[in-house]
Structures are given as C-alpha cells and as structure tokens.
Coordinates of C-alpha atoms in Angstrom, one line a residue:
X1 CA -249.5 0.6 -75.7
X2 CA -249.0 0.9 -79.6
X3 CA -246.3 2.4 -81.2
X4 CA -248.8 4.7 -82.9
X5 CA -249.9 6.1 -78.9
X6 CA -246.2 6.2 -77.6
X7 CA -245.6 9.0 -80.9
X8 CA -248.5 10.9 -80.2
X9 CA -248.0 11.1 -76.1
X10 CA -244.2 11.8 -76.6
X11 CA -244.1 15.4 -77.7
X12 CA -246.6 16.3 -74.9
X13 CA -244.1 14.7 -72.7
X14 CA -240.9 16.5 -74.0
X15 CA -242.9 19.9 -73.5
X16 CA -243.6 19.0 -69.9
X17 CA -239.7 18.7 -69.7
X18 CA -239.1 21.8 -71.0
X19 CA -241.2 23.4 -68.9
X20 CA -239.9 21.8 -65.9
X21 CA -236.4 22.4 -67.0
X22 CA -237.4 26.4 -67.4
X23 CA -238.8 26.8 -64.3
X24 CA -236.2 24.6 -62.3
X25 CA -233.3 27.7 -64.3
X26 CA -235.6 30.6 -63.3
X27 CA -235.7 29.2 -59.5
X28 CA -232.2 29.1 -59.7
X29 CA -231.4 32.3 -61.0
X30 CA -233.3 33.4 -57.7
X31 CA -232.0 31.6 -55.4
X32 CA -228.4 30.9 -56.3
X33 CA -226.9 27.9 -54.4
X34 CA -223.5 30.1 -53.1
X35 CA -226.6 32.0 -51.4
X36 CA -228.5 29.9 -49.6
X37 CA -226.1 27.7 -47.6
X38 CA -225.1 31.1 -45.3
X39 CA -228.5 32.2 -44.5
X40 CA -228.9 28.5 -43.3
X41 CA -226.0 28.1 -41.7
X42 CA -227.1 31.4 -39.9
X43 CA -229.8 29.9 -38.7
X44 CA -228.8 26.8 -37.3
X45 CA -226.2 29.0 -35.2
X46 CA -229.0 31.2 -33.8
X47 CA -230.9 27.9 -32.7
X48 CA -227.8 26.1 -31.4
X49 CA -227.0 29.0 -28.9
X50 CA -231.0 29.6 -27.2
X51 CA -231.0 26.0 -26.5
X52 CA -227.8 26.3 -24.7
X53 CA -228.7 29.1 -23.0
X54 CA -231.9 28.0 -22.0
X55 CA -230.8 24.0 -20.9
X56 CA -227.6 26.4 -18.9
X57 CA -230.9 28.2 -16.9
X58 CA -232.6 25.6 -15.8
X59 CA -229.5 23.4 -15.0
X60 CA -228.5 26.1 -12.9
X61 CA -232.2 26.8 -10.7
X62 CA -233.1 23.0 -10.8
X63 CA -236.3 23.1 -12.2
X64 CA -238.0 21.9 -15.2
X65 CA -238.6 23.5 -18.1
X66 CA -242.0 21.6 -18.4
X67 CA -243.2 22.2 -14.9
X68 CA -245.5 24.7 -13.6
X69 CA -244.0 27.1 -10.8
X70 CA -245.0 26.9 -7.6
X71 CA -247.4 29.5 -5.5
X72 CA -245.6 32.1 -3.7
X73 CA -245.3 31.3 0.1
X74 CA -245.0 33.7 3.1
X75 CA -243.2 32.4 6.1
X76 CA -242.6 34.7 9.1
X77 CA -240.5 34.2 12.4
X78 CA -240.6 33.6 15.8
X79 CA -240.7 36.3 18.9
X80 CA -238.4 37.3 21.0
X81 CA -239.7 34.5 23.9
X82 CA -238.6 32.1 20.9
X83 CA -243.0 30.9 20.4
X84 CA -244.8 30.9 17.1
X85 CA -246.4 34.0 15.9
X86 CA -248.8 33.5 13.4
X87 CA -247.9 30.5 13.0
X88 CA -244.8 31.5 11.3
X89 CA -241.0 29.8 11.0
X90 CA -238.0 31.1 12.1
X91 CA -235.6 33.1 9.2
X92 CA -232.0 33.6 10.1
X93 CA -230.7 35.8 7.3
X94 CA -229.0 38.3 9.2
X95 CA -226.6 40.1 11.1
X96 CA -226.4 37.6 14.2
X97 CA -227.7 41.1 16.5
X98 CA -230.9 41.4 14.7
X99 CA -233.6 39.1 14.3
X100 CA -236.8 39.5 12.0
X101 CA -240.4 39.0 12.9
X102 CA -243.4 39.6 11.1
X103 CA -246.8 40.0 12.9
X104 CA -249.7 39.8 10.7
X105 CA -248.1 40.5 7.2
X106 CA -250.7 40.2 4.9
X107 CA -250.1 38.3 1.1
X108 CA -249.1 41.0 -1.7
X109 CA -252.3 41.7 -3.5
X110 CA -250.9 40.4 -6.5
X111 CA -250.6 36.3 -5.0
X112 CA -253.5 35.0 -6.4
X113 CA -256.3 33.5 -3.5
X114 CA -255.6 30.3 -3.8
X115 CA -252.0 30.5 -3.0
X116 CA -252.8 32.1 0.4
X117 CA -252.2 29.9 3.1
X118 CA -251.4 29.8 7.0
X119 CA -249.2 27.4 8.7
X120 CA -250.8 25.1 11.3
X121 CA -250.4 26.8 14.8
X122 CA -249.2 23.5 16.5
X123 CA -246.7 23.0 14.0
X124 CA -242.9 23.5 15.8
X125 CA -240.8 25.5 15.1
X126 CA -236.9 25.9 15.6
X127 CA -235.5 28.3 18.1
X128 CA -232.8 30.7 18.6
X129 CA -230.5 30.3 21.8
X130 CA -228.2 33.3 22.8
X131 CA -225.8 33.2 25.6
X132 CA -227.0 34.1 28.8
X133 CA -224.3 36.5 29.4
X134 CA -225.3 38.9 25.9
X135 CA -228.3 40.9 26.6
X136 CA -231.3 40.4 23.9
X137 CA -230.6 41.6 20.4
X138 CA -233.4 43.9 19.4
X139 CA -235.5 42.5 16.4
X140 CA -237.2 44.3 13.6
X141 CA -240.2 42.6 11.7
X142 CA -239.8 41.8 7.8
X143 CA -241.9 39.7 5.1
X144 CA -239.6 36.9 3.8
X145 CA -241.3 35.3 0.8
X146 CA -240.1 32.0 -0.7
X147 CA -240.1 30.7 -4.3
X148 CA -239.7 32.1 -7.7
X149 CA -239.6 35.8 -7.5
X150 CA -242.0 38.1 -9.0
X151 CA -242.1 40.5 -11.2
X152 CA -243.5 43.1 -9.0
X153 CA -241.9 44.0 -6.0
X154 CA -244.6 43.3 -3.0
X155 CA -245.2 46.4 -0.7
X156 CA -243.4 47.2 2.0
X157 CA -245.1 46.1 5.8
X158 CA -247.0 49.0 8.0
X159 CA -245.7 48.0 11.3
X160 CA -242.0 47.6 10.6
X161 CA -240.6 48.7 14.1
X162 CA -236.4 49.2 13.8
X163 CA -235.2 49.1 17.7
X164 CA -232.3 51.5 17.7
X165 CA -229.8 53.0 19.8
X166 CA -229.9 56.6 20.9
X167 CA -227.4 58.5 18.0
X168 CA -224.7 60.6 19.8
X169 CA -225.3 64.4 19.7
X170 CA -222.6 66.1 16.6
X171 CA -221.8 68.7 19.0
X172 CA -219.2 67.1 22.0
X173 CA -220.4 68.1 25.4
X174 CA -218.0 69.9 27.3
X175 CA -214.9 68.6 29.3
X176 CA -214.6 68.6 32.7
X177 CA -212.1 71.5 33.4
X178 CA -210.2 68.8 36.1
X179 CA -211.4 65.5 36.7
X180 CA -210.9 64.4 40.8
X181 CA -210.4 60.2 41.1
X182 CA -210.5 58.8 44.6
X183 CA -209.0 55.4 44.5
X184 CA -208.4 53.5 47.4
X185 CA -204.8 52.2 48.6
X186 CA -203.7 49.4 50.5
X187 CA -203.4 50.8 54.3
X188 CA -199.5 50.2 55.7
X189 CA -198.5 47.3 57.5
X190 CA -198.5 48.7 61.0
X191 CA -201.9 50.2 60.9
X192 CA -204.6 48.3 62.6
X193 CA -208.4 48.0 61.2
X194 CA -209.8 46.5 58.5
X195 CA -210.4 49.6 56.8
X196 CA -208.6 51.1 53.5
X197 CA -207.5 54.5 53.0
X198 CA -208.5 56.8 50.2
X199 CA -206.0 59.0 48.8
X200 CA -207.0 61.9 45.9
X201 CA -205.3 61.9 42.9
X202 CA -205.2 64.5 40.3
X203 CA -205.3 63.6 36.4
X204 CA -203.7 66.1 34.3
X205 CA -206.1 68.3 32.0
X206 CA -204.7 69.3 28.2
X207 CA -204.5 72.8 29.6
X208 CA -201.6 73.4 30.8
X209 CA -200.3 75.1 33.7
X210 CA -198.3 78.0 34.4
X211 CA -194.6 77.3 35.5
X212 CA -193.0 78.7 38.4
X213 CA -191.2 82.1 37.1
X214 CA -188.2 80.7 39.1
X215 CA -186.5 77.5 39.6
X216 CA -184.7 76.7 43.2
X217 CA -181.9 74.1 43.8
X218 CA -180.3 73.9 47.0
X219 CA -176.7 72.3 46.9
X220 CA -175.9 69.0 48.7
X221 CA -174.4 69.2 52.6
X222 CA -171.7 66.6 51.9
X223 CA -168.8 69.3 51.6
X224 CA -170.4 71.4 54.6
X225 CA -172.6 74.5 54.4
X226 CA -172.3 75.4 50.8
X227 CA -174.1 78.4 49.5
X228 CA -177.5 78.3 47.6
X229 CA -177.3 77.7 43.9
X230 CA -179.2 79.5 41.8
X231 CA -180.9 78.7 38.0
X232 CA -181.6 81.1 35.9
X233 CA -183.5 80.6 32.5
X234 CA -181.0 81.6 29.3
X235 CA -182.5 85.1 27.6
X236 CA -183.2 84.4 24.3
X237 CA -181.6 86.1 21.8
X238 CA -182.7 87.8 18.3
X239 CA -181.6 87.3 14.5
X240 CA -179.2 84.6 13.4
X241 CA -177.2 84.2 16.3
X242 CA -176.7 80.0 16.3
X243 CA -173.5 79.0 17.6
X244 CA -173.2 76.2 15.6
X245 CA -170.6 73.4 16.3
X246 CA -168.5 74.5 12.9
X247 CA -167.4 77.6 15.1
X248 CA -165.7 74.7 17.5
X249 CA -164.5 73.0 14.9
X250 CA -160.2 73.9 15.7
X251 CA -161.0 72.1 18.7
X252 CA -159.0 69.0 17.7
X253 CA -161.1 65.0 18.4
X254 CA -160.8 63.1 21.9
X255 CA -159.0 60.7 20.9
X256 CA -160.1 57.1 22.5
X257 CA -158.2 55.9 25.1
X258 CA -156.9 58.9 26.4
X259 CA -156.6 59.9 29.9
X260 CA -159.2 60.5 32.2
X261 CA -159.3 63.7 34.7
X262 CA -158.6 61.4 38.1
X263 CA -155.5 59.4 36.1
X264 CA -154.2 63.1 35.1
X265 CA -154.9 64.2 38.5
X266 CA -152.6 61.4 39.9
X267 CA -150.3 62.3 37.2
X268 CA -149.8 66.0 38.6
X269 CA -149.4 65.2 41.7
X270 CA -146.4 67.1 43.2
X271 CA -146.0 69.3 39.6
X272 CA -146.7 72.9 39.5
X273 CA -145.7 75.4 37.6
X274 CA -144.3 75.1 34.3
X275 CA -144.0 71.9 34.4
X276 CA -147.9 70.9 35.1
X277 CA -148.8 74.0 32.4
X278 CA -146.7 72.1 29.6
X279 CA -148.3 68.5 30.7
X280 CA -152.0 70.7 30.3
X281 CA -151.0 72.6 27.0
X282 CA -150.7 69.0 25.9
X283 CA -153.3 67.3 26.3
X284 CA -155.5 69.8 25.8
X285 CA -153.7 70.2 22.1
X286 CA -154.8 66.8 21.8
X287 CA -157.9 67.1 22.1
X288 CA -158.4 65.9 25.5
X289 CA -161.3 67.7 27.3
X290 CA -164.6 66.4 27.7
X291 CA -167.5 66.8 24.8
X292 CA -169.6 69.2 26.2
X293 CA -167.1 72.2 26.1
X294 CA -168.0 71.8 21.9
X295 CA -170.9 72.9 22.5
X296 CA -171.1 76.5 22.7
X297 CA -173.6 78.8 24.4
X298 CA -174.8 82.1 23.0
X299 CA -174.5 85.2 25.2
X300 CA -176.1 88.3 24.2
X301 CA -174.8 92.3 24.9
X302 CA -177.4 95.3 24.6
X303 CA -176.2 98.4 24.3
X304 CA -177.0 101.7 22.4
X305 CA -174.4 103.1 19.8
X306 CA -173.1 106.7 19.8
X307 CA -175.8 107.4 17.4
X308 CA -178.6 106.7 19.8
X309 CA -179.0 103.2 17.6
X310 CA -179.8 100.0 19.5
X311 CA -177.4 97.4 19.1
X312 CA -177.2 93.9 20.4
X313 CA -173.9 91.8 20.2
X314 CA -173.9 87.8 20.3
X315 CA -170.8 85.6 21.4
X316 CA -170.5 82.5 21.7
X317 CA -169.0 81.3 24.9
X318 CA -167.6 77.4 25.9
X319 CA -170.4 76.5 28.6
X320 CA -167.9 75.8 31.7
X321 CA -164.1 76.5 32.1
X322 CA -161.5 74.3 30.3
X323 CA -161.1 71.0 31.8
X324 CA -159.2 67.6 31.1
X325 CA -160.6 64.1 30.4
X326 CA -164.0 62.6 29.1
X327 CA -167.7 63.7 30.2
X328 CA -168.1 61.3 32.7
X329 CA -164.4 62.2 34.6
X330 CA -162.4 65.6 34.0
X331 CA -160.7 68.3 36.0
X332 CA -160.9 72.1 35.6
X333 CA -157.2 72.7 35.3
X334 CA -156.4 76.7 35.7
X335 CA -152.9 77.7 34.0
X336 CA -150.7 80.4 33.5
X337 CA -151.7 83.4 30.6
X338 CA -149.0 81.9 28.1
X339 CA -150.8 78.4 28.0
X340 CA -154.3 79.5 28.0
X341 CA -153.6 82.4 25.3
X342 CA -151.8 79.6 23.1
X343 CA -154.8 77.2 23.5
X344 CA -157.5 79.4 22.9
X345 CA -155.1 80.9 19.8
X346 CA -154.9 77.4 18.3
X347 CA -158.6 76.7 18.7
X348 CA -159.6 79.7 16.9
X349 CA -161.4 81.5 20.3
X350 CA -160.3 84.7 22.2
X351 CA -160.4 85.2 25.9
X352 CA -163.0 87.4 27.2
X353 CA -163.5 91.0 28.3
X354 CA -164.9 91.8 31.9
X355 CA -168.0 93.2 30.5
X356 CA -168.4 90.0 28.6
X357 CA -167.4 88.3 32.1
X358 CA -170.4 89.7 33.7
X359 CA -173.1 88.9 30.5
X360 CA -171.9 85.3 31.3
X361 CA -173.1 85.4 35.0
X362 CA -176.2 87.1 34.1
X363 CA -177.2 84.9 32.0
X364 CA -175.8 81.4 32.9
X365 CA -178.3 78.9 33.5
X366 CA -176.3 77.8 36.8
X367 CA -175.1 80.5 39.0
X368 CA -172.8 78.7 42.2
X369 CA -171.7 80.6 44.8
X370 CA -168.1 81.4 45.1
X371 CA -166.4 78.8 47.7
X372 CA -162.6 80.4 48.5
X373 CA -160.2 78.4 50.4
X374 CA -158.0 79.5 53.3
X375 CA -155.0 81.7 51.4
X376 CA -151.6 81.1 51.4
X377 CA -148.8 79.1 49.2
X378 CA -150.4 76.3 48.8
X379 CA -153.4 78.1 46.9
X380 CA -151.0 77.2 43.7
X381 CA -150.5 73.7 44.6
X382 CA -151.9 70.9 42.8
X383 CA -154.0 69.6 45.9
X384 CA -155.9 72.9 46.3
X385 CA -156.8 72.5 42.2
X386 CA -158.2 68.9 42.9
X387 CA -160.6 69.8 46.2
X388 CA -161.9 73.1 45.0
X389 CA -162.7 70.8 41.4
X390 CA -164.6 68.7 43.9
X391 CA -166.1 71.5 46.0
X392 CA -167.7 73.2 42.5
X393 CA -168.6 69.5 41.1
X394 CA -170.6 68.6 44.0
X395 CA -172.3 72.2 43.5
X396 CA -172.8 71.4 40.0
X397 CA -174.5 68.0 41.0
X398 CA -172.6 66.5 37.4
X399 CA -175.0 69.2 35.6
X400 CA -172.5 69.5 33.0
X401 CA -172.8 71.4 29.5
X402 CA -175.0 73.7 31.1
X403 CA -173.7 77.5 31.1
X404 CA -171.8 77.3 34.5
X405 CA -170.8 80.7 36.4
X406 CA -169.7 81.9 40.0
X407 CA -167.1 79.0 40.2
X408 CA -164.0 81.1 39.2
X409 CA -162.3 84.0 38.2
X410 CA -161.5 84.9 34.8
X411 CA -158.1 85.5 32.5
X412 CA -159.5 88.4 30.4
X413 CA -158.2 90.3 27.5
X414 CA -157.6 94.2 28.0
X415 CA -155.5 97.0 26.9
X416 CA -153.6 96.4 30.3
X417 CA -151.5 93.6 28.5
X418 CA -150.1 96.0 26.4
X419 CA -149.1 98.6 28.8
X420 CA -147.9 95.9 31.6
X421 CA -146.3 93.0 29.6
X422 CA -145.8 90.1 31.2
X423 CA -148.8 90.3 33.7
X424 CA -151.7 87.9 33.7
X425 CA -155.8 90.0 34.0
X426 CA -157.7 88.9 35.7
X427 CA -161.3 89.3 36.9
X428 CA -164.6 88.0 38.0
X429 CA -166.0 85.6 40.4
X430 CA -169.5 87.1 41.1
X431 CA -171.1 86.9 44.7
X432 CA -175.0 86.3 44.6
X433 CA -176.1 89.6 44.2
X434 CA -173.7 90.4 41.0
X435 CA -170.1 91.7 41.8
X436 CA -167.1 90.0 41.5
X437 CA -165.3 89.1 44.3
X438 CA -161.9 90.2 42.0
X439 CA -161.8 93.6 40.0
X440 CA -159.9 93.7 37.7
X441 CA -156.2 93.0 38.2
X442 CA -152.8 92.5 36.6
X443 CA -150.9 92.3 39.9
X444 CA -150.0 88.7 39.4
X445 CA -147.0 87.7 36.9
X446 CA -148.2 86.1 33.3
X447 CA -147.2 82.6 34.4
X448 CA -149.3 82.8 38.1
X449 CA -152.4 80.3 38.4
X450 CA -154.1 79.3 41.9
X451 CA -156.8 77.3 42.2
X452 CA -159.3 79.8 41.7
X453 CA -158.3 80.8 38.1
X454 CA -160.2 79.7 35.1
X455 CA -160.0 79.7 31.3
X456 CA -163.1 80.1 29.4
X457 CA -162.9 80.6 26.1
X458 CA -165.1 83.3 23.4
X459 CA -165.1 82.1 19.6
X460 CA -164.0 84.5 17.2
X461 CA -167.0 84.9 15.5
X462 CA -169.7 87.0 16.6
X463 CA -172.7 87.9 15.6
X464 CA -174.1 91.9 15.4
X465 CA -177.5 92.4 14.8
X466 CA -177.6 89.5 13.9
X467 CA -175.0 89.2 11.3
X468 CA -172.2 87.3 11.5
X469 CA -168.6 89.2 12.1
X470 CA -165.1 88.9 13.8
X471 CA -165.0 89.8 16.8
X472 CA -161.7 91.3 17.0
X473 CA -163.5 93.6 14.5
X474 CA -166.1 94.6 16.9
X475 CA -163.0 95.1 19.9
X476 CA -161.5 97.7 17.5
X477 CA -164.5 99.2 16.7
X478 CA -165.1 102.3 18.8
X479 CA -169.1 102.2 18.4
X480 CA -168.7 98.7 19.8
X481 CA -165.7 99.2 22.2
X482 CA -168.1 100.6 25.0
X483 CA -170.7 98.0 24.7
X484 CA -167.8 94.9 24.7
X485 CA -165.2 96.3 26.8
X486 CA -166.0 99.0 29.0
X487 CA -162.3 100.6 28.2
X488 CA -162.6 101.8 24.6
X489 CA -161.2 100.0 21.5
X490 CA -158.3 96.9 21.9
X491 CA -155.7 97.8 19.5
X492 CA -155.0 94.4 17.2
X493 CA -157.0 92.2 19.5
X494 CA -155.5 89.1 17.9
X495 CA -152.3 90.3 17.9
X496 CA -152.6 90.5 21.4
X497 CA -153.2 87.2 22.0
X498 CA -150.4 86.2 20.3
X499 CA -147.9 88.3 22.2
X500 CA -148.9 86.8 25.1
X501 CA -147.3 83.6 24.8
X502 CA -144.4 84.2 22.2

C-alpha cells in the first residue's frame, strides 16, 4: 500500500479506537471490576454445594444418577402351614409373635400395568420354624412393597384380619370372700395303703378377723399347782400422758460387768437384815437392776372432783418390783422402808398409795395369782426371797417389762407414817377377784421385809388432764386427795419420804 492510502485509512482507524476505547469506559462504569468477582464467587459456591449434596445421595442409596428406577414390586408371605399363597415370599419384619400374610392384595392403582407382575407358583419359598413347645403366633396380613418409594402412599388392604387376645374387663371381678385349698400330704410312716391323705388348709383373706376379747395363759406345772394367770389388755389413756424415758432418767446406767441376780443371790446367802439392805441400797445406787424397770408404764385414775368435774390422773409406774442384775438374770430383792424410801428418793420417784396400788392390778397386763409360803421366821430369810423369786418367775414365764401385779405386797405412802414413826405400810397383794390379801397395815417395824414385800416405784411427775404436774402437788391437793389416796390430803408428801430414812 502507498503512503498516500496508509494517510487516508488512518484517521478512520484512530476513530474506530476511540470508539472502542468509549464503549470499553462506559462498560466499565457499569460493571465495576470490585463488583463482579463477588457475584461470581457466589455462584461458584452455590454450584460446589448441589453437587455435593447430590453425589452424598446417591452414594448413600447406591444407585445411579443416570439410571432409570425400577417398577414397584409387591411381594406377600407365606401361611401359617408355612406354603405359598399367591405365590408370594416370606417377610420377617416383625415382632418375632406376629407374622404378616397377604391374600390377594391387589397393585395400588397408581403402579402403572406394566409393572404388575405375579411370582411363579412353583417358585420356593423360605419357611418359618417355631419351637414345638410355643403355641402358633397369630398372623395378621399386610402389603410389603419393595423399591423406591412413592410419592403417594398406597391404600390400606380390605381384609386385614388382627388376631387378638380377649382385653381384660376395667372393672375387677369380685374376690372370693375365703378361698379353701385342699393339698395333699404325705400319709405317716405307719399307715398302710397306697393312698395320700388330704388335709384343708385355710389362706388368710385381707379382712381381718375379730380377736378374742380375752386372752388365757395357764401357768406351767413345774412348781406344783400354781393358780391361773390372767392377761388383761392395758386401758388406754387420754391427752398427753407419755411416760417418756427422761422421767427415769435419775436412775443411774448398768454399768458392764456388774453382778448378775444368781451371783448376788450367792452373795446373800446367810445375810439378812441390815446387812443384806446396805449390800441392796448399793447396788441398786449403782445402777444395777435390769433395763426394763426404765421403762415406765402409764396407769390412769378416774374420778369426779368436788365440783361434779370429771377428772382423770396419769402416773407413771416401774412395770415390776425392783430387782437386781441384768434382763436376762435378776432377783426381786424386798427391803426395809429406810432403803426403799432412799432409793426411790434418789431416783426422783415416790412410793405409791393403796388406791394407786389397786389401779396397778386393774390394769396390769399380767395379773399372777398370789403364791404365800408356810409362815414363820424364816419368811425373812434369804432362802424364802430366792424360791418365792422363782415361784413368781416361772409364773411370769421370763415375760418381763410387761406391767406385772398379784406377786407382792406393797410399801405405800400414807398419813400413817406421820402419826406412827418408825413403822413400815404396807398393802396389797390382790386375789383373782380384786382384794388384797393385806389391808393396809403398819404393824411391822420400818426396818421389817419378808419375802413377800415389794418396792415398786411411782415417778414424780404426773400428768392431770392431761397436763403435766407434780405429783406431790396432786397428794396435797384436797380435790385430788380422794381420787389418789382414799385418806384425804398427804401433808409434804416429799418431806415424808425423806423422814423415812434420815
């Protein structure tokens, strides 16, 4: 080309420039390039994560993603006898006591006509084996379709059949009001015949039976004809009247190791008098006496008050006469007035009056019958104290802590003292129908004890109404006095007591 050409083509060319160079600054004005690399990095993301999610799909079903899916199959499963039906196989999909079987299911209207297919009739088919001993599980029939599921749920089968057990009735039926069992029992060794006896035996129904209004033990025969003892129930008593063990609380610890009844009993042997009081006093002080004389019994006293009020007076009572040595070996020891009203003065307890003497027998849950020995000088001896202990134990039959009366007589407190110093009162020793063999006495000097004397103690605090008070209060008391001693008021009831042995 000529010089002259290339001049005349250039400035067409350099327009062509500019106008490229125009429209490539307006494009970019647009489309700015700080905007265009998010939106395609957007993009990229978004594609990145369907492919994954779609590769992750069909990894996890097994199938291709280019492959057609298969026709939807019905398969259906064997009777009961274990044979074809229908030419169906065997599903085991569930609880191992019910099988499913489908008898003429028909395809869902949906599966297209093609798909529909029967399986040959000669074709086997696995079976189920149970154990001869389990009875047959019942079956109920069910469609089981195989391969990719549809959208559309098929329709439920006409002759489902669910084999069921009866349901219980909600209401219980009734109990037998005693059931009767006849068992049979192994005939005895001397009785001939192949046979076996039948004995009835009664069950126990959960409504229970009345209990005899009174209870009867007979005493043993080994000490010769003792007298019947009787039980009675203890009468319940109203308000707060517990005798709790605080109330014995002066009664000093058992300490361990300490002497038993039988090795005191040895001990005493051929002491009497003040002697055997002082070794009692001691131990006693001690703390020697068995456990269950701690536990105090209530004993209640009804009465009416000059008023016309009713009134009802609870003491608390030691359940048996004081004794030496542990639960399983003591010995009722009696002594003379000066001991027992130290003792009962250092424990915090008073002796009792006779009307208290006679609530005791009334209400003690054992009643014995009084056993006296043949009278004379030996009756203070220490050889009379050990048999009548073991004439009254084996009436007892070792029923100890229970409240115990009938065995002895009774050192009581009364206004006697203070008229005859020096005298011990005594009274008690009920016979089966209620009186005491003794009245009251002070015929014997303060320092006298035979065998068939006994200290049982009362604690101080009582309880009127239900309200907790000192008894000596209550002695004093002339609304009380007739109720709780049947002689009018004690003067300084605990001054008493301590007159009687200082």
């Amino acid at each position: 080309m000529s010089m002259t050409q290339k001049r005349q083509k250039a400035p067409a060319r350099a327009g062509q420039d500019r106008q490229a160079a125009e429209i490539a600054r307006s494009y970019a004005r647009l489309f700015p390039e700080e905007d265009r690399r998010p939106w395609l990095g957007a993009v990229a993301v978004t594609a990145a994560v369907g492919l994954s999610i779609a590769g992750a799909a069909f990894v996890m079903t097994g199938e291709s993603p280019l492959s057609r899916p298969a026709a939807p199959e019905v398969h259906v499963a064997l009777g009961q006898d274990g044979q074809t039906v229908d030419g169906g196989l065997l599903v085991d999909g569930g609880p191992p006591d019910v099988a499913a079987e489908v008898t003429g299911v028909r395809m869902p209207d949906f599966a297209p006509p093609a798909t529909r297919r029967a399986a040959a009739p000669a074709a086997p088919s696995p079976r189920v084996t149970m154990a001869p001993e389990d009875p047959p599980a019942p079956r109920i029939a069910v469609a089981v379709h195989s391969g990719p599921p549809s959208l559309v749920p098929p329709r439920r089968p006409e002759g489902i059949v669910l084999a069921m057990a009866e349901p219980a009735p909600l209401r219980p039926r009734a109990r037998p009001a005693e059931a009767l069992v006849r068992h049979q029992a192994p005939p005895p060794a001397a009785a001939p015949g192949p046979g076996m006896a039948t004995e009835d035996v009664r069950i126990a129904t959960l409504r229970p039976r009345n209990r005899p209004a009174e209870l009867v033990a007979r005493a043993p025969s080994a000490l010769g004809s003792l007298a019947e003892v009787r039980m009675n129930p203890r009468e319940p008593s109203f308000g707060g009247t517990g005798c709790s063990a605080r109330l014995a609380g002066g009664i000093p610890d058992r300490r361990r190791g300490a002497a038993t009844g039988s090795a005191l009993a040895a001990r005493m042997q051929g002491m009497g008098g003040a002697d055997r009081d002082a070794l009692i006093q001691r131990e006693l002080m001690a703390g020697n006496l068995p456990g269950f004389l701690r536990d105090l019994t209530p004993v209640t006293i009804r009465g009416r008050l000059p008023n016309g009020r009713r009134a009802e007076v609870t003491i608390c009572v030691t359940p048996d006469y004081l004794a030496l040595g542990s639960d399983r070996d003591y010995l009722r020891v009696p002594m003379g007035l000066p001991a027992a009203a130290r003792i009962a003065d250092r424990f915090g307890f008073l002796l009792p009056t006779t009307p208290m003497v006679d609530a005791i027998y009334a209400q003690a849950g054992l009643r014995l019958t009084p056993q006296p020995m043949t009278p004379g000088a030996e009756m203070t001896s220490t050889r009379y104290f050990l048999q009548h202990n073991r004439t009254v134990e084996g009436q007892t039959r070792g029923r100890a802590g229970l409240l115990t009366a009938g065995q002895k007589k009774d050192l009581v407190l009364t206004n006697r003292l203070w008229r005859t110093p020096g005298r011990v009162a005594i009274y008690g020793w009920h016979k089966p129908d209620g009186q005491p063999i003794q009245p009251l006495s002070t015929v014997h000097v303060a320092r006298y004890a035979d065998y068939s004397h006994g200290v049982r103690l009362v604690s101080q605090t009582a309880f009127a109404n239900g309200r907790a008070v000192a008894l000596a209060a209550l002695l004093e008391n002339p609304a009380y006095a007739a109720m709780l001693t049947g002689e009018g008021p004690i003067e300084a009831p605990e001054r008493l007591m301590a007159s009687l042995y200082r």
